[in-house]
CSV table of C-alpha atoms in Angstrom, one decimal:
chain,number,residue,atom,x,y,z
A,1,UNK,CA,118.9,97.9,111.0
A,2,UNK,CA,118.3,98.2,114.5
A,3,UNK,CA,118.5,101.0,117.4
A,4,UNK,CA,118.9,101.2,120.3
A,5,UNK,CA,116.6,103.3,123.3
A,6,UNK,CA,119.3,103.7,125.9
A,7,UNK,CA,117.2,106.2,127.9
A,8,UNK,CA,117.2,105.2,131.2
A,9,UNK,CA,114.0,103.6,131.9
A,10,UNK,CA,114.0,102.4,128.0
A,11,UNK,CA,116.9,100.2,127.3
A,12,UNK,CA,115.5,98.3,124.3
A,13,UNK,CA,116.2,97.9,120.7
A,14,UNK,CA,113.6,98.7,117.6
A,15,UNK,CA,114.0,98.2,114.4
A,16,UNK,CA,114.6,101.2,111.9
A,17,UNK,CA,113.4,101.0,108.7
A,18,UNK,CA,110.5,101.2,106.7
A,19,UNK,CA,108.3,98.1,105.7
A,20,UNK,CA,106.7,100.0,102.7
A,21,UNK,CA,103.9,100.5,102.0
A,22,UNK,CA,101.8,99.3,105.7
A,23,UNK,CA,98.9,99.1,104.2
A,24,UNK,CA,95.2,97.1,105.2
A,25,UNK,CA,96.6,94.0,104.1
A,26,UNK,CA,99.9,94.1,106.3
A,27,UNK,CA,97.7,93.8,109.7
A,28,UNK,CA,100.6,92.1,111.4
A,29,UNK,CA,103.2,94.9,111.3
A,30,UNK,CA,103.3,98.5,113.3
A,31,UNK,CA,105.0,100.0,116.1
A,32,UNK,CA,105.6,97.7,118.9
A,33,UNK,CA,104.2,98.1,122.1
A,34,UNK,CA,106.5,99.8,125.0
A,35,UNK,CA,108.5,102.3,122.7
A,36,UNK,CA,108.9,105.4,124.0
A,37,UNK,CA,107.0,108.2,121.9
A,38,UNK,CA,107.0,111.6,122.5
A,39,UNK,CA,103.1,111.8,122.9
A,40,UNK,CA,103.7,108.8,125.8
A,41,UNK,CA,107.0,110.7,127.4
A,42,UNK,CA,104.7,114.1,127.6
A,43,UNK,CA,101.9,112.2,128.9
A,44,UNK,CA,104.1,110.7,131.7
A,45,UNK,CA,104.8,113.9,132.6
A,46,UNK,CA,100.9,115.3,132.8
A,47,UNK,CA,100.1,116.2,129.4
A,48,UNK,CA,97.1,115.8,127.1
A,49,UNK,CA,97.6,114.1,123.9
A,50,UNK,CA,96.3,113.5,120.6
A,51,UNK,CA,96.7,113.2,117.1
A,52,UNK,CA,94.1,114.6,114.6
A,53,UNK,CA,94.8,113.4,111.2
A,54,UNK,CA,97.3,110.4,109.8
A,55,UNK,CA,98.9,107.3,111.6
A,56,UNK,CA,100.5,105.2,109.2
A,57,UNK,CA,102.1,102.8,112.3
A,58,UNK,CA,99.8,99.7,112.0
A,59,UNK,CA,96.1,98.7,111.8
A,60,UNK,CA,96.0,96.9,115.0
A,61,UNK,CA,94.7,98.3,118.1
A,62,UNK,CA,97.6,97.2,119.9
A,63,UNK,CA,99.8,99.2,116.8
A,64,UNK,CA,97.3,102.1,117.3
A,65,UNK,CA,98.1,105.9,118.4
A,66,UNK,CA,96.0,105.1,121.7
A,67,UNK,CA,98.6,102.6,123.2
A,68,UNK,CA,101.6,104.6,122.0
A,69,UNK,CA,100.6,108.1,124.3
A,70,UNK,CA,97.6,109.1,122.9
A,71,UNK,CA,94.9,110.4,124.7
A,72,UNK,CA,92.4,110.9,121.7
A,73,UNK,CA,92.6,109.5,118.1
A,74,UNK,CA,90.6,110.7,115.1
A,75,UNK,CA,91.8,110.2,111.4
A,76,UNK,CA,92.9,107.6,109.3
A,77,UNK,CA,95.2,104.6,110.1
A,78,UNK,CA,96.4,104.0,106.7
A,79,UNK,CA,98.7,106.0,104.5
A,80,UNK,CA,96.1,107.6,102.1
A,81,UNK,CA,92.4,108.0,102.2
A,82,UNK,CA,89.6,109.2,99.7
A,83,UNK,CA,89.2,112.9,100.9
A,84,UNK,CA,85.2,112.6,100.3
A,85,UNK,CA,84.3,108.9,101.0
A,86,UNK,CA,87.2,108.5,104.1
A,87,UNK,CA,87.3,105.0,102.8
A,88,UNK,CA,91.3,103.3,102.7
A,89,UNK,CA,92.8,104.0,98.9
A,90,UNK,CA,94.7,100.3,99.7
A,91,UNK,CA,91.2,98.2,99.6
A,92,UNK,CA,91.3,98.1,103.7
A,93,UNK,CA,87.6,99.7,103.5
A,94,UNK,CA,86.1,102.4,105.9
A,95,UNK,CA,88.8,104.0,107.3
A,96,UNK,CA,87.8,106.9,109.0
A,97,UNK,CA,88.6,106.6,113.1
A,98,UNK,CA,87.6,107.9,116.5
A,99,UNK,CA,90.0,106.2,118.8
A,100,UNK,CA,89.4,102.5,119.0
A,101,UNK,CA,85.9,102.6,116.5
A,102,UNK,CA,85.3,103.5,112.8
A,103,UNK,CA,83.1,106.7,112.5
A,104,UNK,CA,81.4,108.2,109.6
A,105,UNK,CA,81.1,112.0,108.9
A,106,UNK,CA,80.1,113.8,106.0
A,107,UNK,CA,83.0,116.2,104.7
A,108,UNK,CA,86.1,117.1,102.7
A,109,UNK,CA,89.0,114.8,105.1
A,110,UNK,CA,91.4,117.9,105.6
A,111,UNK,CA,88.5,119.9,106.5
A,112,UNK,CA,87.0,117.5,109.3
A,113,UNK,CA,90.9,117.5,110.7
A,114,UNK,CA,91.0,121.1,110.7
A,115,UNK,CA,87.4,121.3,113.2
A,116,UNK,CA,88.8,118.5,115.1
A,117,UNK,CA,92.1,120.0,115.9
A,118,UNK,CA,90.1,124.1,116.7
A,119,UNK,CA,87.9,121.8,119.1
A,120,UNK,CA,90.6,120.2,120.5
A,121,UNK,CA,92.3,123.6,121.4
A,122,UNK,CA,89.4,125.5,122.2
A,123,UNK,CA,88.5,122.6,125.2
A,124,UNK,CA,88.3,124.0,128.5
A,125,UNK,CA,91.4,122.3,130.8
A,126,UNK,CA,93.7,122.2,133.6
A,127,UNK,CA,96.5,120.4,132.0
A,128,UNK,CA,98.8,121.6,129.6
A,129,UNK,CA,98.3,119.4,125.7
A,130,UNK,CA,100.4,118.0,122.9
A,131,UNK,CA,98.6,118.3,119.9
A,132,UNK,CA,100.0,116.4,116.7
A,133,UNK,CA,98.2,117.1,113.7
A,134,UNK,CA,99.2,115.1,110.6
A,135,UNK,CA,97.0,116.3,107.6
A,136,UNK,CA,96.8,113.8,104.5
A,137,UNK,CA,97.1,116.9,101.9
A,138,UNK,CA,98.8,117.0,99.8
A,139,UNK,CA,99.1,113.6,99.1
A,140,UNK,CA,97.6,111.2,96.7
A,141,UNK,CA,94.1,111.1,96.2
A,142,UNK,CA,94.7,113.8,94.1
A,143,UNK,CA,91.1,115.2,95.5
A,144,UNK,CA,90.8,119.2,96.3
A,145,UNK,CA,87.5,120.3,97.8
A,146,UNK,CA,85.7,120.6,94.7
A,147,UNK,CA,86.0,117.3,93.3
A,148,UNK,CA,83.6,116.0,95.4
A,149,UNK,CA,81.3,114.8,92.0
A,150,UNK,CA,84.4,112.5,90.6
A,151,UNK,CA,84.8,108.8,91.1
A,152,UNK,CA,86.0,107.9,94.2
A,153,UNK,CA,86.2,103.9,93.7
A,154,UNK,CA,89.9,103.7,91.5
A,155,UNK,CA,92.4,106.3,91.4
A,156,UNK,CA,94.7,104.9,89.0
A,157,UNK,CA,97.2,102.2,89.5
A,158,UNK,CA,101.2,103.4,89.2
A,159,UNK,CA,102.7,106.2,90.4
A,160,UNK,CA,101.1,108.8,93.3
A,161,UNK,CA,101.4,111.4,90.6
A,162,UNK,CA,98.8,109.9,88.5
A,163,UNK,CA,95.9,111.0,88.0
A,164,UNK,CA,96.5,114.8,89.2
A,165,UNK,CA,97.7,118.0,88.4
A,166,UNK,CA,99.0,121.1,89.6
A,167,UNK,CA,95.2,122.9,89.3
A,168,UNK,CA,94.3,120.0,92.1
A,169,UNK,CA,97.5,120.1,94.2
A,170,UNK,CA,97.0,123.6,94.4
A,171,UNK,CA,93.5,123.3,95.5
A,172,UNK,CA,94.7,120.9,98.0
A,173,UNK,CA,97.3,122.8,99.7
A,174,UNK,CA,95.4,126.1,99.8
A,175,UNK,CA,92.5,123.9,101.7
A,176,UNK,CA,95.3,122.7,104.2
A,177,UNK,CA,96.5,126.1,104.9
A,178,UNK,CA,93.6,127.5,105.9
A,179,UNK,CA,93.0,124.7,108.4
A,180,UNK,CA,96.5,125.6,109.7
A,181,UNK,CA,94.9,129.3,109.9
A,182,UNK,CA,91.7,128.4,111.5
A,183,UNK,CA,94.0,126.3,114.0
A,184,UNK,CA,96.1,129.2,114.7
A,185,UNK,CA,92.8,130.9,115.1
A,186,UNK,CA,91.5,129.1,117.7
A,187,UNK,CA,94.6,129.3,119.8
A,188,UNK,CA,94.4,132.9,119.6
A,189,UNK,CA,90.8,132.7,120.6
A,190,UNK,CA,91.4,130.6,123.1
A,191,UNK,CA,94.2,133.0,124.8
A,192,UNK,CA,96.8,129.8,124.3
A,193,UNK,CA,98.7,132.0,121.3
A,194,UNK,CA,101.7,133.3,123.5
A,195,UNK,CA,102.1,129.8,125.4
A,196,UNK,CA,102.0,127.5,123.3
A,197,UNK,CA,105.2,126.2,120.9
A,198,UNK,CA,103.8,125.7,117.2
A,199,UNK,CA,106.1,123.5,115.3
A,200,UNK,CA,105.2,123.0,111.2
């Protein structure tokens, strides 16, 4: 299936679809170059952008969120990562990214999304942002903050629902929505609350 960007300055076709899953391995497929996104529309138009958390849109710099509008990058490329070891669940290795370069940092994954994203909003500018924050949680590894202690080298093959349980979903979520708070937070701390549009 194919659509077509009939927006003026964009009159090209993409293809629609999913190749499921990108993973490590598929290092020749993502988003083309030259789409229009809406982080590269807003920066056109004198925004700050970037995206704290998931990408999911290919492995290649060229595929990568900072040639598709993005100012800043930090998370994961792939579509699940170990919570604890930020290493790529589809045997693509570290996976843990600060625009262009692998990084390391100690933490719980939702929770080092969650500081990026309050730092983010709390930076001093002159230039209105767009902020996109895609947290992993809740997805498969089924990891909430407390399992730090369990192995992280297999998590089962099958099904994403293997291997966890509503105790760690739970666990999972509640740890994601108070990263939304503390994001929240630091908008109202930063005196952004009443001008800025939060979409969840």
């Amino acid at each position: 299936t194919r659509c077509a960007f009939a927006t003026g300055r964009y009159p090209q076709r993409a293809e629609v679809g999913l190749h499921e899953p990108l993973t490590a391995r598929d290092r020749d497929k993502g988003l083309p170059a030259g789409l229009p996104t809406i982080a590269s529309l807003l920066k056109g138009n004198g925004y700050e952008t970037a995206l704290i958390g998931k990408w999911h849109l290919g492995w290649k710099p060229e595929f990568g969120p900072n040639r598709h509008g993005y100012d800043e990058f930090f998370g994961i490329l792939s579509g699940a990562g170990d919570y604890f070891t930020h290493g790529s669940s589809d045997g693509g290795g570290a996976d843990l990214w600060e625009n262009l370069a692998p990084v390391q940092r100690v933490g719980y994954l939702t929770d080092l999304l969650s500081e990026r994203a309050a730092a983010f909003i709390t930076r001093r500018r002159t230039r209105p942002f767009y902020l996109s924050l895609h947290y992993t949680a809740p997805h498969s590894p089924w990891e909430g903050p407390e399992d730090e202690a369990i192995g992280h080298t297999s998590h089962g093959e099958g099904p994403m629902v293997e291997g966890g349980s509503l105790k760690v979903y739970a666990s999972m979520v509640k740890s994601m929505d108070a990263g939304i708070g503390r994001v929240l937070q630091a908008l109202r701390r930063a005196r952004l609350d009443r001008n800025t549009l939060v979409i969840f």
